[in-house]
PDB file of C-alpha atoms and ligand atoms in Angstrom:
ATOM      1  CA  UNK A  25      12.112 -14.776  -1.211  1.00 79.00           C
ATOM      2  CA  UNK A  26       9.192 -14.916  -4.101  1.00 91.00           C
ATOM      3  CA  UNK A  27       7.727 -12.248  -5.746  1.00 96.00           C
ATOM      4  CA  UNK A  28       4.189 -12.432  -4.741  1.00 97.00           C
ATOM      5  CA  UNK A  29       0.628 -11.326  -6.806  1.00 97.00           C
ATOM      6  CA  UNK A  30      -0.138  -7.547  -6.209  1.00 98.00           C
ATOM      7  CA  UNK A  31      -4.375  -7.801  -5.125  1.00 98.00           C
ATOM      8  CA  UNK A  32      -5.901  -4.445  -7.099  1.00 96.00           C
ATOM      9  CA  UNK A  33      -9.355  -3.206  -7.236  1.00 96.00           C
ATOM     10  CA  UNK A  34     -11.954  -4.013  -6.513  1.00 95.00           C
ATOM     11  CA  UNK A  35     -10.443  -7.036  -4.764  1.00 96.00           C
ATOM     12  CA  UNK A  36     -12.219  -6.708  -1.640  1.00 97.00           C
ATOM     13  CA  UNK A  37      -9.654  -7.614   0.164  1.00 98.00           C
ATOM     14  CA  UNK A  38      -8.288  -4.140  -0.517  1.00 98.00           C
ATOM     15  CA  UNK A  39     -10.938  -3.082   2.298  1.00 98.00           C
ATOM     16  CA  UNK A  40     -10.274  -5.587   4.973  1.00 98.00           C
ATOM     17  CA  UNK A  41      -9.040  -4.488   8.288  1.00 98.00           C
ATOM     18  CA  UNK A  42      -5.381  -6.278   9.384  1.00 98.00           C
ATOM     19  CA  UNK A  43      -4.917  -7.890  12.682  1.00 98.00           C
ATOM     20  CA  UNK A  44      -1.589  -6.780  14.532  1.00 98.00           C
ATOM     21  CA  UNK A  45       0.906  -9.132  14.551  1.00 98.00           C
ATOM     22  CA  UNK A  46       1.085 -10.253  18.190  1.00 97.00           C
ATOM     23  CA  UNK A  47       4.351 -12.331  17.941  1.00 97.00           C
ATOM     24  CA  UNK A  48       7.385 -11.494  15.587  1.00 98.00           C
ATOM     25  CA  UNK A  49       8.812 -14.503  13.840  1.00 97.00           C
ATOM     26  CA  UNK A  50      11.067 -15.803  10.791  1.00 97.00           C
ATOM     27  CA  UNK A  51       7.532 -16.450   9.106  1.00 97.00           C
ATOM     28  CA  UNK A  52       7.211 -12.566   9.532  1.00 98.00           C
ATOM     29  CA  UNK A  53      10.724 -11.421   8.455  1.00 98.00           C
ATOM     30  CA  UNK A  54      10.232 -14.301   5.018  1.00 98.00           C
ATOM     31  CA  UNK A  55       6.712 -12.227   4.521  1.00 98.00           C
ATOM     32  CA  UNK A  56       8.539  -9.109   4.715  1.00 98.00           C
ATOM     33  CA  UNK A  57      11.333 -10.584   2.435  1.00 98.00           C
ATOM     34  CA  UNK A  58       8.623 -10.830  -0.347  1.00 98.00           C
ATOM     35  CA  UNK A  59       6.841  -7.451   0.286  1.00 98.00           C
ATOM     36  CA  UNK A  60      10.190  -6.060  -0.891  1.00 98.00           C
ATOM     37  CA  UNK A  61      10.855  -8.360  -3.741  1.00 97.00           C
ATOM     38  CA  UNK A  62       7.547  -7.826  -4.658  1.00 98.00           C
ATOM     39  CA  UNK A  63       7.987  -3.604  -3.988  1.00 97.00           C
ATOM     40  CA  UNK A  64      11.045  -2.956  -5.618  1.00 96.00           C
ATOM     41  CA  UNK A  65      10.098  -5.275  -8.953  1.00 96.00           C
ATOM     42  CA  UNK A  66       6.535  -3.137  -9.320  1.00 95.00           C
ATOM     43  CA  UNK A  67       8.401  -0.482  -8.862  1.00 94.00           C
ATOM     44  CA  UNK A  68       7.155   1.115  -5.595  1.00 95.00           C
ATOM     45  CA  UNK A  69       7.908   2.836  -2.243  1.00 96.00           C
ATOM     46  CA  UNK A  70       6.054   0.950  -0.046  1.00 97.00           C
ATOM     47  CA  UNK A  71       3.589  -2.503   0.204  1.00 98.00           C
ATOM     48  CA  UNK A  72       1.216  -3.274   2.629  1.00 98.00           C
ATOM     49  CA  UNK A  73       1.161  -7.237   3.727  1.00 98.00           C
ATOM     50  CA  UNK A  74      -2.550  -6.777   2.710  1.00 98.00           C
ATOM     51  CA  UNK A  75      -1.579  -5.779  -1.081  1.00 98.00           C
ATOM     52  CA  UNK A  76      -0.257  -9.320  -1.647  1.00 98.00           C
ATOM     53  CA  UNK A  77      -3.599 -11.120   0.579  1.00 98.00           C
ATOM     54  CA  UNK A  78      -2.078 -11.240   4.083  1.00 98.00           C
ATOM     55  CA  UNK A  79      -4.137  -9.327   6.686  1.00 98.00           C
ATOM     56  CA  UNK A  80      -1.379  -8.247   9.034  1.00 98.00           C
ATOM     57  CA  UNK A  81      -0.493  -5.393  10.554  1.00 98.00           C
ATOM     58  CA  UNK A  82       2.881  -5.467   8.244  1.00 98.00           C
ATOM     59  CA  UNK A  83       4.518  -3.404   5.787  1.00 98.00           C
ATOM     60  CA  UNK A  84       7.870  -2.209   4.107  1.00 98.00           C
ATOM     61  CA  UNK A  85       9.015   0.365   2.552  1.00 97.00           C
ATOM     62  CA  UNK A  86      11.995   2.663   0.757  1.00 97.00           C
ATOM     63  CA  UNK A  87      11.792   5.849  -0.016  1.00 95.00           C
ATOM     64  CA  UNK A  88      15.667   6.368  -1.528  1.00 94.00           C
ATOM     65  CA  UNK A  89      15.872   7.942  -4.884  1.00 91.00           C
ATOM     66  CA  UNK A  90      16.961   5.692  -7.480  1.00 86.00           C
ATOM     67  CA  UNK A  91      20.429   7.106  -7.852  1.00 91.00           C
ATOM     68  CA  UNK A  92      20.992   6.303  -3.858  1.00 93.00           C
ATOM     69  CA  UNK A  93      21.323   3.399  -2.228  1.00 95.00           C
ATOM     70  CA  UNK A  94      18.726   1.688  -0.572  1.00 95.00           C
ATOM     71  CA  UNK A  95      17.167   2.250   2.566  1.00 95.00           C
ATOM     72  CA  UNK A  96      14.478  -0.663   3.132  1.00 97.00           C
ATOM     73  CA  UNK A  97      12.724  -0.156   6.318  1.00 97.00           C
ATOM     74  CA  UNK A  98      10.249  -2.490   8.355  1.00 98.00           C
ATOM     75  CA  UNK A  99       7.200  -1.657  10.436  1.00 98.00           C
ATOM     76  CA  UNK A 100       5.286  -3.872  12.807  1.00 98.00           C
ATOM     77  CA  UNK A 101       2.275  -2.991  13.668  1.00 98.00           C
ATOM     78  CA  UNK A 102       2.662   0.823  13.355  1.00 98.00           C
ATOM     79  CA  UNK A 103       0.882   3.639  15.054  1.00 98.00           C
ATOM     80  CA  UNK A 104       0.684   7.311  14.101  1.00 98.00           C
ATOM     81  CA  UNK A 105       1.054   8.817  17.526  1.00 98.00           C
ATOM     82  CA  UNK A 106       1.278  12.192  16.417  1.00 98.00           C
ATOM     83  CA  UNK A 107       0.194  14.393  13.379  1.00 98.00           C
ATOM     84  CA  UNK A 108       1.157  18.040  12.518  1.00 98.00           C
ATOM     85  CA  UNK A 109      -1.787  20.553  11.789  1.00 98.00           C
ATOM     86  CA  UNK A 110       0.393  22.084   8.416  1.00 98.00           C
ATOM     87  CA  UNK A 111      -0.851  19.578   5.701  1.00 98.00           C
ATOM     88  CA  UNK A 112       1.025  19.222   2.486  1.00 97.00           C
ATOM     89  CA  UNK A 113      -0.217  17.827  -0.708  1.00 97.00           C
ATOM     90  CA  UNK A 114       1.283  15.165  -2.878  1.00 97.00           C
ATOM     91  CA  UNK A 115       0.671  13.276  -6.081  1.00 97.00           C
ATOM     92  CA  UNK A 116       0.001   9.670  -5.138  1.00 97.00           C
ATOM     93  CA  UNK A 117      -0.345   6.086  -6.821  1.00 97.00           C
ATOM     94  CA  UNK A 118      -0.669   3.177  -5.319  1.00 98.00           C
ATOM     95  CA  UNK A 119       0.700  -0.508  -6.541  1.00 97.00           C
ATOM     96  CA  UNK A 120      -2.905  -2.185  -5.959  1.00 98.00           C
ATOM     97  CA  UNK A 121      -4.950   0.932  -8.182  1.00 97.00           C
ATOM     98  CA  UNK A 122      -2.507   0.832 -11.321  1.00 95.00           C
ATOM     99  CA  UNK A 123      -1.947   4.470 -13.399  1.00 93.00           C
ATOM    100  CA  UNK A 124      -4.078   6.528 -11.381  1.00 95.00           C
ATOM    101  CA  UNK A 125      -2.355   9.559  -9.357  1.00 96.00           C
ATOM    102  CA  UNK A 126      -4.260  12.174  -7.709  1.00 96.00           C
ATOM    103  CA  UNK A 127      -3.262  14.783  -5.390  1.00 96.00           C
ATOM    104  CA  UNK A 128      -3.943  13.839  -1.500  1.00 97.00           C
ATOM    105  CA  UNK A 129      -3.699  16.157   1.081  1.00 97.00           C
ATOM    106  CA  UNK A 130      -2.661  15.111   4.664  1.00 98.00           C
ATOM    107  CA  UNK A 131       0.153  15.809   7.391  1.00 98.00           C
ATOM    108  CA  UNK A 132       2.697  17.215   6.289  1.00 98.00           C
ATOM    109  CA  UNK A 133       4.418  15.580   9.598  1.00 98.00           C
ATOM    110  CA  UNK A 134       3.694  12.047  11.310  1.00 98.00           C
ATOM    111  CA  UNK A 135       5.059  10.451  14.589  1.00 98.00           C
ATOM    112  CA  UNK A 136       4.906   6.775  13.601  1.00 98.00           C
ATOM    113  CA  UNK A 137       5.451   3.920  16.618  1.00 98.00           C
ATOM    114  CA  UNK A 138       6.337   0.495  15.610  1.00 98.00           C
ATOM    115  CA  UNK A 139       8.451  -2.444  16.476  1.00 98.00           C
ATOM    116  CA  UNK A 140      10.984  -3.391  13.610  1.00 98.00           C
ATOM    117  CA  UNK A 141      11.394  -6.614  12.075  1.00 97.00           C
ATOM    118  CA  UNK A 142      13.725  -8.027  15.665  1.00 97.00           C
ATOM    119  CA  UNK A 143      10.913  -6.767  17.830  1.00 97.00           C
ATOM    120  CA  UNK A 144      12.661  -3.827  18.876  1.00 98.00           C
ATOM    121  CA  UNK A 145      10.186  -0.711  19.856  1.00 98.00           C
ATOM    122  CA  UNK A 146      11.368   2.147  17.299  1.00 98.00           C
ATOM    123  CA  UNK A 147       9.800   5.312  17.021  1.00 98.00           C
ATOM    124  CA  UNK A 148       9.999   8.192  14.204  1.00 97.00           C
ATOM    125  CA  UNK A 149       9.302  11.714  12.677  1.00 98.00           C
ATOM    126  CA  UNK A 150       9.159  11.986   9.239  1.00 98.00           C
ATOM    127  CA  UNK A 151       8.281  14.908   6.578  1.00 98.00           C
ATOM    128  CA  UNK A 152       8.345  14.899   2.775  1.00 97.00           C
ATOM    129  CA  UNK A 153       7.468  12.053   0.728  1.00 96.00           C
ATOM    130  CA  UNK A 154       8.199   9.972   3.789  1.00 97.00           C
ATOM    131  CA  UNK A 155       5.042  11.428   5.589  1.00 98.00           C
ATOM    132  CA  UNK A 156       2.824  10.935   2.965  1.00 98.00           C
ATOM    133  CA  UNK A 157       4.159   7.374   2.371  1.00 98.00           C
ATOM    134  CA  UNK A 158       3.991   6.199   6.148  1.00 98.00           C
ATOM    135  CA  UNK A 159       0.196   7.591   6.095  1.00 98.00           C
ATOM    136  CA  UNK A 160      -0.518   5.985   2.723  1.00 98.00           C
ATOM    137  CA  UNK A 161       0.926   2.569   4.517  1.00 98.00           C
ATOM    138  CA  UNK A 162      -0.940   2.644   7.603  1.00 98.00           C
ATOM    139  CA  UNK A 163      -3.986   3.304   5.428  1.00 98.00           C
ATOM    140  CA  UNK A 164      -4.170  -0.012   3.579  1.00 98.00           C
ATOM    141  CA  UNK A 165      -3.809  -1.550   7.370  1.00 98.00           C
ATOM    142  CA  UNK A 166      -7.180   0.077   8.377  1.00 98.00           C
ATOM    143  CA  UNK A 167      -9.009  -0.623   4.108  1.00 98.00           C
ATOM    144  CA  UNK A 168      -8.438   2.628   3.516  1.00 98.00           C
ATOM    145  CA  UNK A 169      -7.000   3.444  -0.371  1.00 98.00           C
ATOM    146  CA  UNK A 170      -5.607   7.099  -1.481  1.00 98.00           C
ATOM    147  CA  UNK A 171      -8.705   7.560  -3.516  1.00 97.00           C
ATOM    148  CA  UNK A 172     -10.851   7.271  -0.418  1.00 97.00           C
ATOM    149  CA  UNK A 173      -8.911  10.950   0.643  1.00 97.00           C
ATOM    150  CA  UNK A 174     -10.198  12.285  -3.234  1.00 97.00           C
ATOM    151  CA  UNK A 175     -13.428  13.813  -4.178  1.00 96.00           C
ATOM    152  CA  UNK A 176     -16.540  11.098  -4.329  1.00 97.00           C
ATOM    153  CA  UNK A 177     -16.971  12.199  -8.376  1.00 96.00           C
ATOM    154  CA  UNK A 178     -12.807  10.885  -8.984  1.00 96.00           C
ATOM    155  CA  UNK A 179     -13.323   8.038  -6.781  1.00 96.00           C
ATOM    156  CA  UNK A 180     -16.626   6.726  -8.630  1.00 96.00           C
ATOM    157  CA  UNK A 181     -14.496   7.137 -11.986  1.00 96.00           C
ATOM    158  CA  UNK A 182     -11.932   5.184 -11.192  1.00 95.00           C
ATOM    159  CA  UNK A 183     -14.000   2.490  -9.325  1.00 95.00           C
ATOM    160  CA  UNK A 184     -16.292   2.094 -12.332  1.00 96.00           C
ATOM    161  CA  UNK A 185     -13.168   1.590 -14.403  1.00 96.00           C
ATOM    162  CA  UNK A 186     -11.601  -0.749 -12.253  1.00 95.00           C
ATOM    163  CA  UNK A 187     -15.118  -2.880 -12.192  1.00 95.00           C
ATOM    164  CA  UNK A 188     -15.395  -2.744 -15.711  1.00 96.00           C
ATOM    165  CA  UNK A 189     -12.040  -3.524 -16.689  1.00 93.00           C
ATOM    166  CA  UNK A 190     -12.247  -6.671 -13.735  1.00 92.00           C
ATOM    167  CA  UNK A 191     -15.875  -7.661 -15.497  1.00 93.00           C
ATOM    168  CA  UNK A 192     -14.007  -7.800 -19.161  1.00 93.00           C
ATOM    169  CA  UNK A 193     -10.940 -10.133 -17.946  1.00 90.00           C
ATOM    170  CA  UNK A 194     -13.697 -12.565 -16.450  1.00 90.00           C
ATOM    171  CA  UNK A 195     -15.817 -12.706 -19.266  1.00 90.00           C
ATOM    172  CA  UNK A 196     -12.362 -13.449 -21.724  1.00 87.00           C
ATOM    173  CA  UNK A 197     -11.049 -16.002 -19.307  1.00 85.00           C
ATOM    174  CA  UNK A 198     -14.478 -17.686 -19.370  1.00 83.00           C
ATOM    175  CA  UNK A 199     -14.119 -17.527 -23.274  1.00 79.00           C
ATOM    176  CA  UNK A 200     -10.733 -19.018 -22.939  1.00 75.00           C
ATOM    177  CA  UNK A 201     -11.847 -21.795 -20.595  1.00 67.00           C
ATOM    178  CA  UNK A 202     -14.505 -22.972 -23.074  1.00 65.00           C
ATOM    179  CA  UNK A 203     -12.315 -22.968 -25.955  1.00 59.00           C
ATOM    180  CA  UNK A 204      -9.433 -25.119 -24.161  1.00 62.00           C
ATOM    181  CA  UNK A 205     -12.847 -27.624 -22.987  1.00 62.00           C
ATOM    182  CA  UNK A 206     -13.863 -27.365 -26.729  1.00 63.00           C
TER     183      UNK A 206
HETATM  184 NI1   NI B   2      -1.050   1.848  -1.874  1.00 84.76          NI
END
């Protein structure tokens, strides 16, 4: 297991599209190995293959509160199959946009199909925070980020931010290159 690089905007990357996963091997359990290593030192709830540069249909997650134990969880390929019409709003974040949290609203219940990390076909209803994190998941599969659900005025803000900030840390490690040359 190694604790892998967490891509964050703009990485482009961010918007790619990730290919299923047509054969499950020990390459893709030692992938999902490091999506949790990598989730639960951030901290977060879930990861996306994609959020550490691997554009498969892959991600992990564990929704347990920190006083429980820990219920890690592995979807292949997933597929919401099923949505409720009641929505429910939540505050979300996301590892790969760092300190931003806006409300989202979407389903308050999913039907998610998936194999798990031995292959096996599983299928599942979830509610709560669970919901909101299996749709937030299967998101970054398809390039789609939590601010992409928010107004266009909130998204422009905190893309502008995120270039800026990306622009700064180029220009200083060009700085730092030259002086180390120098
Ligand atoms: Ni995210």
């Amino acid at each position: 297991m190694s604790l892998r690089p967490i891509l964050t905007l703009p990485d482009p990357r961010l918007k790619l599209v990730s290919a299923p996963i047509a054969k499950i091997t020990d390459e893709t359990r030692a992938l999902a190995a490091d999506m949790f290593e990598t989730m639960y030192e951030a901290p977060g709830i879930g990861l996306a293959a994609i959020q550490i540069g691997e554009p498969v249909r892959l991600m992990v997650l564990d929704v347990a509160r920190k006083e429980e134990e820990r219920r890690p969880m592995v979807l292949v390929n997933p597929e919401i199959v099923w949505s409720s019409p009641e929505r429910s709003v939540y505050e979300e974040g996301c590892l790969s946009i760092p300190e931003f949290f806006e409300e989202v609203e979407r389903p308050a219940m999913v039907t998610v199909r998936f194999l798990d990390a031995q292959g096996a076909e599983c299928e599942m209803t979830a509610d709560g925070v669970l919901a909101t994190c299996l749709q937030h998941e299967i998101d970054h599969l398809d390039g789609i980020l939590f601010i992409d659900h928010i107004s266009k005025l909130k998204r422009d803000r905190i893309l502008r931010k995120f270039k800026k900030d990306a622009k700064r840390k180029a220009e200083e490690d060009a700085e730092g290159s030259r002086t180390v040359v120098a």
